[in-house]
Coordinates of C-alpha atoms in Angstrom, one line a residue:
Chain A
X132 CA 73.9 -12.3 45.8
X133 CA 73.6 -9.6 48.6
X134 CA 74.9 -10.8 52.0
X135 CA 72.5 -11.3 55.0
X136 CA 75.0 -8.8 57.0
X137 CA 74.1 -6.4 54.3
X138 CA 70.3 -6.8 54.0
X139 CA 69.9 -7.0 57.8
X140 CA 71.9 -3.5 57.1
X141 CA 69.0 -2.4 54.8
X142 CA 66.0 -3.3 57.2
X143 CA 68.2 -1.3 59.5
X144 CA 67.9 1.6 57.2
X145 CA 63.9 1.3 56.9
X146 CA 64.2 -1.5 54.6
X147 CA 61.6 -3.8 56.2
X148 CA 61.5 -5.9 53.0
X149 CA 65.3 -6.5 53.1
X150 CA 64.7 -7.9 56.2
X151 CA 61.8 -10.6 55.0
X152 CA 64.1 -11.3 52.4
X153 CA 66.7 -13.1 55.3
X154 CA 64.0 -14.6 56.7
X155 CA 62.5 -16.2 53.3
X156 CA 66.0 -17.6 53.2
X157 CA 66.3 -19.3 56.2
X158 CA 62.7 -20.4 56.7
X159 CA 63.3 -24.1 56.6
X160 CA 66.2 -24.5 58.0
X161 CA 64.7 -22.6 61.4
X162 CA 61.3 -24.4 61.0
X163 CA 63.2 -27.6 60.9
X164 CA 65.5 -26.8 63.7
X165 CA 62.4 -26.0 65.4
X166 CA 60.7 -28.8 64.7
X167 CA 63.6 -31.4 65.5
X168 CA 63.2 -30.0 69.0
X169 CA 59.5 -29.3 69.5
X170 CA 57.7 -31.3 66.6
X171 CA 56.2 -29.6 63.3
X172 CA 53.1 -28.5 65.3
X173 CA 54.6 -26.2 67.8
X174 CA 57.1 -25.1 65.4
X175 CA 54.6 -23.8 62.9
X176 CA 53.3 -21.9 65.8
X177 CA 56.6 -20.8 67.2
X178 CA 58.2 -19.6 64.0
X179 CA 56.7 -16.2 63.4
X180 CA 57.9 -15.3 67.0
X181 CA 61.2 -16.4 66.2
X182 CA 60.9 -13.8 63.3
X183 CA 59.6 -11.1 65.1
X184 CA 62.3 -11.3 67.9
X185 CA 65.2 -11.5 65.1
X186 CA 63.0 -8.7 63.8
X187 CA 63.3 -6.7 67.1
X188 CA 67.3 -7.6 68.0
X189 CA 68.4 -7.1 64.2
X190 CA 70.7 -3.8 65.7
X191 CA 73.2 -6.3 67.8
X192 CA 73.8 -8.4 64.7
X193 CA 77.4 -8.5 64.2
X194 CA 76.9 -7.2 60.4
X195 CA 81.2 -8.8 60.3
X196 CA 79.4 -12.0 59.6
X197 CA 78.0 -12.4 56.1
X198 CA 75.4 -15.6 57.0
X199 CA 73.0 -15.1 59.4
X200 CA 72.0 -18.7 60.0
X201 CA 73.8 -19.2 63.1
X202 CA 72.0 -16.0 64.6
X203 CA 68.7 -17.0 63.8
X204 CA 69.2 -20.5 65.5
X205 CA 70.3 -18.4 68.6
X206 CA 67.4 -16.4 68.0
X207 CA 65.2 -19.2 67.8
X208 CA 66.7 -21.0 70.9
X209 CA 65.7 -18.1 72.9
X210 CA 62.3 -18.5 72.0
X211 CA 62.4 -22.3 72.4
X212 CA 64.0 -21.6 76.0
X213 CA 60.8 -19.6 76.6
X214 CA 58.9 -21.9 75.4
X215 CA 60.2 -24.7 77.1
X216 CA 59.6 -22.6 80.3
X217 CA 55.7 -22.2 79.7
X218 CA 55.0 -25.7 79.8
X219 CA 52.7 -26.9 82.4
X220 CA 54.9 -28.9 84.8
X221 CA 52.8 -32.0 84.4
X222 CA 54.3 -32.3 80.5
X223 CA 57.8 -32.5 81.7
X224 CA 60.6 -34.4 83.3
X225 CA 63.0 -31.8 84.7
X226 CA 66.8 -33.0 83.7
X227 CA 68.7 -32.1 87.2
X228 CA 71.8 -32.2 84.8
X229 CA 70.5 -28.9 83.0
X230 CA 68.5 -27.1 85.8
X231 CA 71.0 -24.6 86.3
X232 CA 70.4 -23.1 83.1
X233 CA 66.5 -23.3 83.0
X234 CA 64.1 -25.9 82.1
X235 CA 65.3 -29.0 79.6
X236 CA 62.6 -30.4 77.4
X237 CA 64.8 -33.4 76.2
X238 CA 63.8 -35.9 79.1
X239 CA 60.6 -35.8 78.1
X240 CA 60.6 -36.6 74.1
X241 CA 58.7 -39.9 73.7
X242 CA 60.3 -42.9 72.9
X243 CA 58.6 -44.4 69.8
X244 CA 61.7 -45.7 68.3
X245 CA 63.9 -47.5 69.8
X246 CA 67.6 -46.5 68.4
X247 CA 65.7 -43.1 68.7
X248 CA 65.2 -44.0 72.1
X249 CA 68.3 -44.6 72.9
X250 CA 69.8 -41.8 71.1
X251 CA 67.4 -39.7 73.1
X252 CA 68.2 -40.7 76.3
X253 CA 71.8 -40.1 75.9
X254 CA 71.0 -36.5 74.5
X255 CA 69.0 -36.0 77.6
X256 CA 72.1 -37.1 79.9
X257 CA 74.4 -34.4 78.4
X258 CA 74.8 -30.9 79.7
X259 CA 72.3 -28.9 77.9
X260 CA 75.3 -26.3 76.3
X261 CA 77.0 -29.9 75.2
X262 CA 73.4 -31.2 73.3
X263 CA 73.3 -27.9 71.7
X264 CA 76.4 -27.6 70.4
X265 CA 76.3 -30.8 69.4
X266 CA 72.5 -30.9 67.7
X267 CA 73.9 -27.8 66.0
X268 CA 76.8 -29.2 64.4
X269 CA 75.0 -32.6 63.4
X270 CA 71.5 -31.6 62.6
X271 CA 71.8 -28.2 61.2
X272 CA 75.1 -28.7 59.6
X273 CA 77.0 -25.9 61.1
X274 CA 80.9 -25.7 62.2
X275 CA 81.6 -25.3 65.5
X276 CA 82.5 -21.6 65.1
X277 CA 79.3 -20.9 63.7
X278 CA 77.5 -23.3 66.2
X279 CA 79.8 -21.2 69.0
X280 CA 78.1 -18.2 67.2
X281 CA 74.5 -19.5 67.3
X282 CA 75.0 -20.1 71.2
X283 CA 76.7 -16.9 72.1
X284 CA 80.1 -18.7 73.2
X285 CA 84.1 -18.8 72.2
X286 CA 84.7 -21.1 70.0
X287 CA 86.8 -22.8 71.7
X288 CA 84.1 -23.3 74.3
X289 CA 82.1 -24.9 71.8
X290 CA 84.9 -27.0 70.5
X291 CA 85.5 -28.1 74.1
X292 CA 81.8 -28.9 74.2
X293 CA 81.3 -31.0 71.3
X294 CA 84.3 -33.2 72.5
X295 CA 83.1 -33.4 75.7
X296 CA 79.4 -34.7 74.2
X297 CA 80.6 -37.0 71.6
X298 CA 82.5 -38.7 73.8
X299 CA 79.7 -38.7 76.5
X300 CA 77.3 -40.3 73.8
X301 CA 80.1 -42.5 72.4
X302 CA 80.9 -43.7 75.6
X303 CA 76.9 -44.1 76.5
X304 CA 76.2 -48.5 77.3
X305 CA 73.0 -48.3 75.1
X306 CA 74.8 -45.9 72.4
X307 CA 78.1 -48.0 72.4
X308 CA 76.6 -51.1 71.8
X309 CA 73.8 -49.5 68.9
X310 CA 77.1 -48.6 66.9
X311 CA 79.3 -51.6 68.1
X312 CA 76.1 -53.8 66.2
X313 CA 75.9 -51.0 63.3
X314 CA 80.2 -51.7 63.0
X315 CA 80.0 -55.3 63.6
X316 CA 77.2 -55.5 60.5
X317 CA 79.3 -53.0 58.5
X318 CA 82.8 -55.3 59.3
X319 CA 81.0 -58.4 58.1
X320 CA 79.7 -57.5 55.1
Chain B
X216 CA 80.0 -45.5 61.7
X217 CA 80.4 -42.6 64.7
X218 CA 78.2 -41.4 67.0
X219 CA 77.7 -38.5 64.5
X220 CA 76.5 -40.5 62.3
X221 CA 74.3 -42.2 64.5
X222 CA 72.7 -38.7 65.5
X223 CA 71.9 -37.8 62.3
X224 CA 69.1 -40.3 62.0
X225 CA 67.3 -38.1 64.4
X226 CA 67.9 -35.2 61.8
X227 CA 65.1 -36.1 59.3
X228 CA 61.8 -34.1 60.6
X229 CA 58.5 -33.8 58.9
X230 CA 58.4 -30.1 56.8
X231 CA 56.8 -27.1 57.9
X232 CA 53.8 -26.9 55.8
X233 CA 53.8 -23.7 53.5
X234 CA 51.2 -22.3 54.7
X235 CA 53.0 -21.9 58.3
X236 CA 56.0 -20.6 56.8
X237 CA 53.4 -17.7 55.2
X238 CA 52.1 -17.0 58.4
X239 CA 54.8 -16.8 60.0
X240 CA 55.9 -14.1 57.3
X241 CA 52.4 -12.4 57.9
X242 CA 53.2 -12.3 62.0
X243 CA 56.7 -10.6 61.2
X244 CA 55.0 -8.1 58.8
X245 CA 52.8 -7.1 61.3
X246 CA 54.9 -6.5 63.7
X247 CA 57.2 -4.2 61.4
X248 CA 54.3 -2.4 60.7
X249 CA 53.2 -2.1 64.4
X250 CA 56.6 -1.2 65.4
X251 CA 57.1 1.8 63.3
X252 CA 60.0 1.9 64.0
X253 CA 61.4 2.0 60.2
X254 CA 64.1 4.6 60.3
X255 CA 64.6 7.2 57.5
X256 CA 63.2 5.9 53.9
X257 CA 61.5 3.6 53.1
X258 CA 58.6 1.6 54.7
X259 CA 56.0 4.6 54.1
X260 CA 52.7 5.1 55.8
X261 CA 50.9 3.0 53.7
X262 CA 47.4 3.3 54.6
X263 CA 47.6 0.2 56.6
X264 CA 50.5 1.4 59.2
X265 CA 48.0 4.5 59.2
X266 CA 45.1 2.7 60.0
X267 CA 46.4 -0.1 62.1
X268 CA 48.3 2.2 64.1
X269 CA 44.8 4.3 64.5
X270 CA 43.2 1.5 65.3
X271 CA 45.6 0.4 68.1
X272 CA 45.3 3.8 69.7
X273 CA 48.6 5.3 68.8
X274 CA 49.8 7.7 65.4
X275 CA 50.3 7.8 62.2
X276 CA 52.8 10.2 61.1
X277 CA 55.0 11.7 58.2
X278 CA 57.8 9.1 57.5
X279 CA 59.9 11.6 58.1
X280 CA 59.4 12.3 61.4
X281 CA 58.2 8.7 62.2
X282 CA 60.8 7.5 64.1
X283 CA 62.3 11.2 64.9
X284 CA 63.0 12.2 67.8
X285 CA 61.7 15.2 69.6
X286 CA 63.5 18.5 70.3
X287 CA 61.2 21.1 69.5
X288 CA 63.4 23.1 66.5
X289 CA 63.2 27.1 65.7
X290 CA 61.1 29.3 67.4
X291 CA 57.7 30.4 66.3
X292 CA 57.6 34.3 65.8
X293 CA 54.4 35.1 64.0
X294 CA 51.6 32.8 62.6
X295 CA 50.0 33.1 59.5
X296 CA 45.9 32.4 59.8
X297 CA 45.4 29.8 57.1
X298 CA 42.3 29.7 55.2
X299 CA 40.6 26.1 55.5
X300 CA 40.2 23.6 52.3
X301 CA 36.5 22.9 50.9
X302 CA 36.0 19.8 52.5
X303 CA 34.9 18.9 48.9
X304 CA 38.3 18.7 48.0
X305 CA 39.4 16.4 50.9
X306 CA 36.5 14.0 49.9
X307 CA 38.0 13.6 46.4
X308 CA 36.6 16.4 44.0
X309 CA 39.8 17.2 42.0
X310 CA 37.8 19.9 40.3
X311 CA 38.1 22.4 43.5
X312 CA 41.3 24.3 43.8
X313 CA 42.2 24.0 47.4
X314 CA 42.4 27.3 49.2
X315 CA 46.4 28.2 49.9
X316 CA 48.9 29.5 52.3
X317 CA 50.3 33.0 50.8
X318 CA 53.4 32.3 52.9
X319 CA 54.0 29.0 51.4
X320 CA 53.2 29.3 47.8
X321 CA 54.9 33.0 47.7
X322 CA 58.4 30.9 48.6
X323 CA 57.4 28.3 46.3
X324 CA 57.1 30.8 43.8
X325 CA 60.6 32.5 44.8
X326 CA 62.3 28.8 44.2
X327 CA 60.9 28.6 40.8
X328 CA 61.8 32.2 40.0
X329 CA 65.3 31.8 41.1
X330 CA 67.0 28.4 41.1
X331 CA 68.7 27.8 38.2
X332 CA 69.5 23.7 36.8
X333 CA 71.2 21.6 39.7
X334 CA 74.8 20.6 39.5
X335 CA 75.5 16.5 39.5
X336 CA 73.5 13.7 39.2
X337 CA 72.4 12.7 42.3
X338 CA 71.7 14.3 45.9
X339 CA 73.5 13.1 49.3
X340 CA 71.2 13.3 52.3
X341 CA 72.9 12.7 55.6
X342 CA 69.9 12.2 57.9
X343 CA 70.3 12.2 61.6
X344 CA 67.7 10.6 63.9
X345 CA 66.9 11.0 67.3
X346 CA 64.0 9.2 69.3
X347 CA 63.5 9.9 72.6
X348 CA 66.7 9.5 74.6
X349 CA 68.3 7.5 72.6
X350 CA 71.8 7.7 70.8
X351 CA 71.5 9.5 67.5
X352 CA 71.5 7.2 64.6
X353 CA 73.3 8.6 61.2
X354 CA 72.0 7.2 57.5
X355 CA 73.5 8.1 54.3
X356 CA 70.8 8.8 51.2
X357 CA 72.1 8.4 47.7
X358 CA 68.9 9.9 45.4
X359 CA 70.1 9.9 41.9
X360 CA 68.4 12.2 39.3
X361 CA 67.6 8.7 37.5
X362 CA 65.4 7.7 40.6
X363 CA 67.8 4.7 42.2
X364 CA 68.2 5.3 46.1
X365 CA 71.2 3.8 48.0
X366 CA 70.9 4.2 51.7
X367 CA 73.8 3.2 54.0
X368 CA 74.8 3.8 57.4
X369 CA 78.1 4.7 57.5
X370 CA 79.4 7.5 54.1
X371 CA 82.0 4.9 53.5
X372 CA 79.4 2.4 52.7
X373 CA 78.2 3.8 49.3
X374 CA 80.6 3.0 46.8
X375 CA 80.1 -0.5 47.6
X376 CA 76.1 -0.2 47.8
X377 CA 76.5 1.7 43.9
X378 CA 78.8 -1.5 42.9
X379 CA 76.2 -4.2 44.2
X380 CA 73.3 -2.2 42.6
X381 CA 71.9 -1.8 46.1
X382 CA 68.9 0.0 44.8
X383 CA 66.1 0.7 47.3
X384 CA 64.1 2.8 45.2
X385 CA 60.2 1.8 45.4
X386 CA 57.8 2.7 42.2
X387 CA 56.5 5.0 45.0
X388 CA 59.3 7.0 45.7
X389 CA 59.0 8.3 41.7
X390 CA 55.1 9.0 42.1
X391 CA 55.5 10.9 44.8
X392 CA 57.9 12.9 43.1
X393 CA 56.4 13.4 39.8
X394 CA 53.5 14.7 41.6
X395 CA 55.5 17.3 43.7
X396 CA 56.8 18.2 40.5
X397 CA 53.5 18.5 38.6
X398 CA 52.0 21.1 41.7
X399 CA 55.3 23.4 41.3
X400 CA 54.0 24.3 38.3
X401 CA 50.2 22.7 36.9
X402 CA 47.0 21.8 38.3
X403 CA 47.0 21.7 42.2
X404 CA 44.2 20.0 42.7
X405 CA 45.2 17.4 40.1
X406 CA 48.8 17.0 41.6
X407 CA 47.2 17.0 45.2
X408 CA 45.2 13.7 44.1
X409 CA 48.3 12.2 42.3
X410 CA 49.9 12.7 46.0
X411 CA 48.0 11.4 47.8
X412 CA 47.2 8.2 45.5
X413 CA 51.4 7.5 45.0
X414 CA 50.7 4.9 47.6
X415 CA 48.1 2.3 48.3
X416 CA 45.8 4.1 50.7
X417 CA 41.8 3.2 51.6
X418 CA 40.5 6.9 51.0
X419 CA 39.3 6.4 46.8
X420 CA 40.4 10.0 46.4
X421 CA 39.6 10.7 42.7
X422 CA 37.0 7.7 42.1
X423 CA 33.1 7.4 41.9
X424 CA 31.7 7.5 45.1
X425 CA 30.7 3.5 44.7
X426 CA 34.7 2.8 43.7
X427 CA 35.7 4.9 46.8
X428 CA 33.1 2.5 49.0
X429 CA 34.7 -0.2 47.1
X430 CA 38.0 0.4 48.1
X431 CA 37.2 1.0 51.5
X432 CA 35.9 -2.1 52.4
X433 CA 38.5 -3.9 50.8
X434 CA 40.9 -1.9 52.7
X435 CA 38.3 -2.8 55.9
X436 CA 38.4 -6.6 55.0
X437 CA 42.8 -6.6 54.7
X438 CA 42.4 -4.7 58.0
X439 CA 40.3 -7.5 59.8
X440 CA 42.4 -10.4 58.4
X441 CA 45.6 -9.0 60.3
X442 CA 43.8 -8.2 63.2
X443 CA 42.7 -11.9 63.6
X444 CA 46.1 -12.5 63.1
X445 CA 47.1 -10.6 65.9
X446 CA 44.0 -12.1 68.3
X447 CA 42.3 -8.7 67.9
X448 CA 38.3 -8.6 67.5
X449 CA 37.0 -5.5 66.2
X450 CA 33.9 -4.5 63.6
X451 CA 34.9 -3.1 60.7
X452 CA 34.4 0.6 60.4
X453 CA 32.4 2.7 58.6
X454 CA 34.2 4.8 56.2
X455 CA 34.6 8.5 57.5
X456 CA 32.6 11.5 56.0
X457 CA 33.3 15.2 56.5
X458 CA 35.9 16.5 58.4
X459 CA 37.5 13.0 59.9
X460 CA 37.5 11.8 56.2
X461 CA 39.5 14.8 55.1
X462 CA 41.7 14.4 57.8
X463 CA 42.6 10.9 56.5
X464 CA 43.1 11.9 53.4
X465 CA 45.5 15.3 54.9
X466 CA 47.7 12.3 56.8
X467 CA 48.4 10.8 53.4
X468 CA 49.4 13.9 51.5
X469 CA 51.1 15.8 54.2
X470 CA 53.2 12.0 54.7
X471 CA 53.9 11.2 50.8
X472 CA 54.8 15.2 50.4
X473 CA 57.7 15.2 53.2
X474 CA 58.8 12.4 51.6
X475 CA 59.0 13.6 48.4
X476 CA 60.6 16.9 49.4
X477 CA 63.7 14.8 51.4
X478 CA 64.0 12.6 48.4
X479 CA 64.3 15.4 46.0
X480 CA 65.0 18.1 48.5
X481 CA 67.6 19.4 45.6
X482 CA 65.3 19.7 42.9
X483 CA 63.7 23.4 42.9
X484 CA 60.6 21.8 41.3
X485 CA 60.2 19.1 43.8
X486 CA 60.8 21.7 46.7
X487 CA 58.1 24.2 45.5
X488 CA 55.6 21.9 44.3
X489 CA 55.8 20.3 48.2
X490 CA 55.3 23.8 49.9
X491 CA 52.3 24.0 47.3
X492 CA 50.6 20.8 48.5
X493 CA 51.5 21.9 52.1
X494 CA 49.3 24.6 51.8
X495 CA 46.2 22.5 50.9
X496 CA 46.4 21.3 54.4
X497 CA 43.5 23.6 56.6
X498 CA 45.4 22.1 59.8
X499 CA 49.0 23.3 58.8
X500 CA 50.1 26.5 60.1
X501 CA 53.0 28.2 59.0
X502 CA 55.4 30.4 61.1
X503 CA 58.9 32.2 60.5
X504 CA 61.6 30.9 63.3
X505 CA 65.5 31.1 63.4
X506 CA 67.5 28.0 63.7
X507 CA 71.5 28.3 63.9
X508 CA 71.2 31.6 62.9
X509 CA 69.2 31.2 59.7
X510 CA 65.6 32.4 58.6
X511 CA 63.4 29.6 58.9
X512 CA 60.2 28.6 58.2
X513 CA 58.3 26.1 60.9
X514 CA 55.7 24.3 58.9
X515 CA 53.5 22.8 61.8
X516 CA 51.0 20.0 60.8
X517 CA 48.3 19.6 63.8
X518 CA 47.2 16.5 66.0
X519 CA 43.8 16.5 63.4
X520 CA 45.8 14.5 61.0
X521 CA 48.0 12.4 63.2
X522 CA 44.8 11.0 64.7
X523 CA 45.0 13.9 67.8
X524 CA 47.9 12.2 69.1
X525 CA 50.8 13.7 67.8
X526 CA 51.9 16.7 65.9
X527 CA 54.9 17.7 63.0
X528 CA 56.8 20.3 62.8
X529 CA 58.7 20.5 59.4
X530 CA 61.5 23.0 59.5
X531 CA 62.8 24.3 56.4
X532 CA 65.0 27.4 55.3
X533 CA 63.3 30.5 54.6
X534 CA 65.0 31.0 51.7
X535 CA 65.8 28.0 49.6
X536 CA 63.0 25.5 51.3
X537 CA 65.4 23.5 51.9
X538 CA 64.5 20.8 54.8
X539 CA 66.1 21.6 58.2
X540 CA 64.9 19.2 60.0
X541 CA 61.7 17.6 61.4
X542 CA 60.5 16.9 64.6
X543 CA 57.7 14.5 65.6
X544 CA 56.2 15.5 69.3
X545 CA 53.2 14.2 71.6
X546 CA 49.9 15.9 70.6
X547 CA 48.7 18.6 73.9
X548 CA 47.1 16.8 76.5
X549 CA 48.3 13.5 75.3
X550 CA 49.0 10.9 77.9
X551 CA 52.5 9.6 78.2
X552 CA 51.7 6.4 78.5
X553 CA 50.2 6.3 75.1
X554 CA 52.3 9.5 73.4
X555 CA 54.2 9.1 70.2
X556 CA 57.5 8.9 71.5
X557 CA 59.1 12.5 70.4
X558 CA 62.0 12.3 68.1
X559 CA 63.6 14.6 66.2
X560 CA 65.3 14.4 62.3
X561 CA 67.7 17.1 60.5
X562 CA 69.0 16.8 57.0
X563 CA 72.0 17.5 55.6
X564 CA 71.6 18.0 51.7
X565 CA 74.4 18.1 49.1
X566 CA 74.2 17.9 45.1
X567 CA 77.2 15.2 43.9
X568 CA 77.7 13.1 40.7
X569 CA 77.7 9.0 41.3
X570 CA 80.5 8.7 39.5
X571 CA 82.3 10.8 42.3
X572 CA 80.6 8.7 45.4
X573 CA 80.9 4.6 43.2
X574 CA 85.0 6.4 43.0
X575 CA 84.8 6.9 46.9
X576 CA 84.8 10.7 46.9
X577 CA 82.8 12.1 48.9

């Protein structure tokens, strides 16, 4: 099967359909990446922008790197970023752990569940660069190189990263005693 | 059980439905087409980047020269007046010879006369772009007598392209040029009507008067779906007559025949039969001009067709009609602000076998 790297290659040749070939590849993976972080409404609306701006930076693809899943979640971050931004201010909490690096959206996902609850609110405690790297390696299944790809960062950075959020989230109360009870339950059966 | 583990019961999401992942295909194809900015082959003018592009206030122009940059090539010595086409011809009457250019069907005929069967299999065009200011951009063209295209951007690139079967050829790219071929030598009104209709377009050329209404408004109905798409209101138009419906028709030919004549630039037949459609064109002059020394023709096609916006110049050698180059410039008068950026495209042309390129000789 003909590489990403070399169909983004072709769309850079005049090859437009080359190019809608990537994206019929990764369409739902992105959409659900996009909808684990804004919900299946605003990602159905976000996603064709997240294909027009792959669309429009498809010349700084590192053509090196056969896949271009990573990329596409970088691409789509951007756009979330943005999106994030144009929210009223009334729809959000701002996370004062994140506002260096623009607005955080994670504080103000509802809690309707309560492990999800929990899980969210430790999310929303981690640097925003430590709950990326981390969504990115346990939602969309990447490795850390790729996810350090996706991000723009060394790889080491992102290994550093993911150590430093598991063990925030690990060492969370409300997440350390959700997987002492999961253990305990496991141990005893 | 980990943390990991824990987080990846926030990993099941509801699914896009399909139709969003269709729109959002739709949204990226219309911003290809708005962009223009498909470099060398492929994505031709289809009548909708043609008549989106109109309808957004900016050009539709030659795929060669779309993305081209701007330097003004060779300089213009003498004009030749150019007698206009029946306007009866333009609005689809394939009965009507169109009136010719002397200057570009005499070559045409010199081509014919003199160019004897091509060496290889397959023709190498090295095409270098320039838009604007910005850094030249270098693509390889692999057109093999058997109709596959391989397009890469480095020369290196084209053995493995052959190996993977990297073919880019579109049924297009053939129609266009059988038809170049058929005007080198047989009906030129006939061949002018299988040019223009080698891709989709809204103009009818060649149908009854109805079918041409026909296929306009379904061509007007396509055009108003992706306009909602983009948040655009606008009434459908009414389909052209006279003079702005031949110039439609002119922006398809003179963009499917510069196409065909850099995708089989090699082929004496292909060459000729292009000059010969050329000639059809009331709003293309021709002129003699020098460029690096050589006798060159400047084949100039006027703002009329691009829509007054922009203008063509297709520069090819005075000898062999072999393309020079072609450069794509702001129509006279044009504001900057809304000017088709210039740009500027020259062509390097070799015959080769793909034997020799698959074996990495070049």
């Amino acid at each position: 099967m003909t590489s990403d790297a070399e169909l983004i290659g072709r769309s850079l040749t005049g090859d437009r359909d080359a190019f809608v070939e990537v994206i019929c590849r990764h369409e739902a993976a992105v959409g659900a990446y996009l909808a684990r972080r804004v919900g299946r409404e605003a990602a159905e609306d976000l996603l064709g922008e997240v294909w027009v701006a792959a669309f429009e930076s498809r010349k700084t693809y590192d053509r090196s790197f056969a896949e271009a899943r990573p990329w596409l979640y970088g691409v789509a971050l951007n756009r979330l970023r943005r999106y994030w931004r144009s929210r009223p201010a009334e729809d959000l909490v701002p996370d004062v752990t994140s506002m260096a690096t623009g607005w955080d959206p994670w504080p103000a996902v509802d809690d309707r569940v309560d492990i999800q609850a929990v899980l969210r609110a430790a999310l929303a405690e981690l640097r925003s660069e430590e709950r990326e790297v981390l969504t990115l390696v346990a939602w969309e299944d990447l490795t850390v190189a790729d996810a350090a790809r996706a991000l723009g960062m060394p790889a080491g950075t992102a290994r550093r990263l993911l150590h430093q959020a598991r063990m925030a989230l690990r060492n969370a109360p409300e997440v350390a005693a959700l997987l002492n009870d999961f253990n305990s339950v496991k141990g005893s059966l | 059980m980990d943390e990991m583990d824990l987080l990846s019961q926030l990993k099941d999401v509801p699914p896009l439905r399909s139709e969003a992942y269709e729109q959002a295909r739709a949204t990226l194809r219309s911003a290809m087409v708005e962009s223009g900015a498909a470099p060398v082959r492929a994505e031709r003018f289809s009548w909708v980047r043609n008549f989106r592009v109109g309808v957004l206030g900016k050009v539709g122009i030659g795929a060669i020269g779309a993305v081209a940059a701007a330097v003004a090539v060779a300089t213009v010595a003498t004009s030749t007046p150019r007698s206009a086409a029946p306007a009866g011809a333009a609005a689809g009457s394939a009965s009507k010879a169109p009136a010719v250019s002397s200057r570009l069907v005499s070559l045409a005929s010199d081509i014919t006369a003199t160019d004897g069967p091509l060496p290889g299999d397959a023709s190498l065009v090295i095409r270098t772009q320039t838009v604007a200011n910005r850094a030249p951009y270098v693509t390889y063209n692999l057109y093999t007598d058997g109709g596959d295209v391989y397009v890469t951007d480095t020369e290196g690139a084209l053995p493995a392209a052959i190996a993977h079967h990297d073919n880019l050829a579109e049924p297009e790219d053939s129609r266009e040029v059988a038809a170049a071929r058929l005007a080198a030598t047989g009906d030129l009104a006939k061949a002018r009507e299988q040019m223009v209709n080698a891709t989709a377009n809204p103009w009818g050329l060649g149908l009854s008067p109805a079918a041409a209404q026909e296929a306009w408004d379904k061509a007007m109905a396509e055009e108003q779906r992706i306009l909602r798409e983009k948040g655009v209101t606008r009434s459908p138009r009414p389909r052209p007559t006279g003079k702005a419906l031949e110039d439609g028709i002119n922006n398809v030919l003179w963009t499917n025949s510069v196409d065909a004549l850099a995708r089989g630039a090699e082929d004496p037949d292909v060459r000729a039969g292009v000059l010969r459609l050329l000639s059809t064109i009331p709003e293309v002059t021709v002129a003699d001009s020098t460029t690096g020394g050589q006798p060159t023709l400047t084949i100039t096609a006027g703002p009329a067709i691009f829509g007054d916006s922009a203008q063509e110049v297709l520069t090819i050698n005075a000898t062999t009609g072999l393309p020079v180059s072609s450069a794509v410039s702001p129509a006279p008068g044009q504001d900057p602000a809304d000017a088709t950026p210039p740009s500027l495209e020259t062509y390097q042309s070799s015959r080769v076998t793909l034997a020799n390129i698959e074996a990495g000789k070049f």
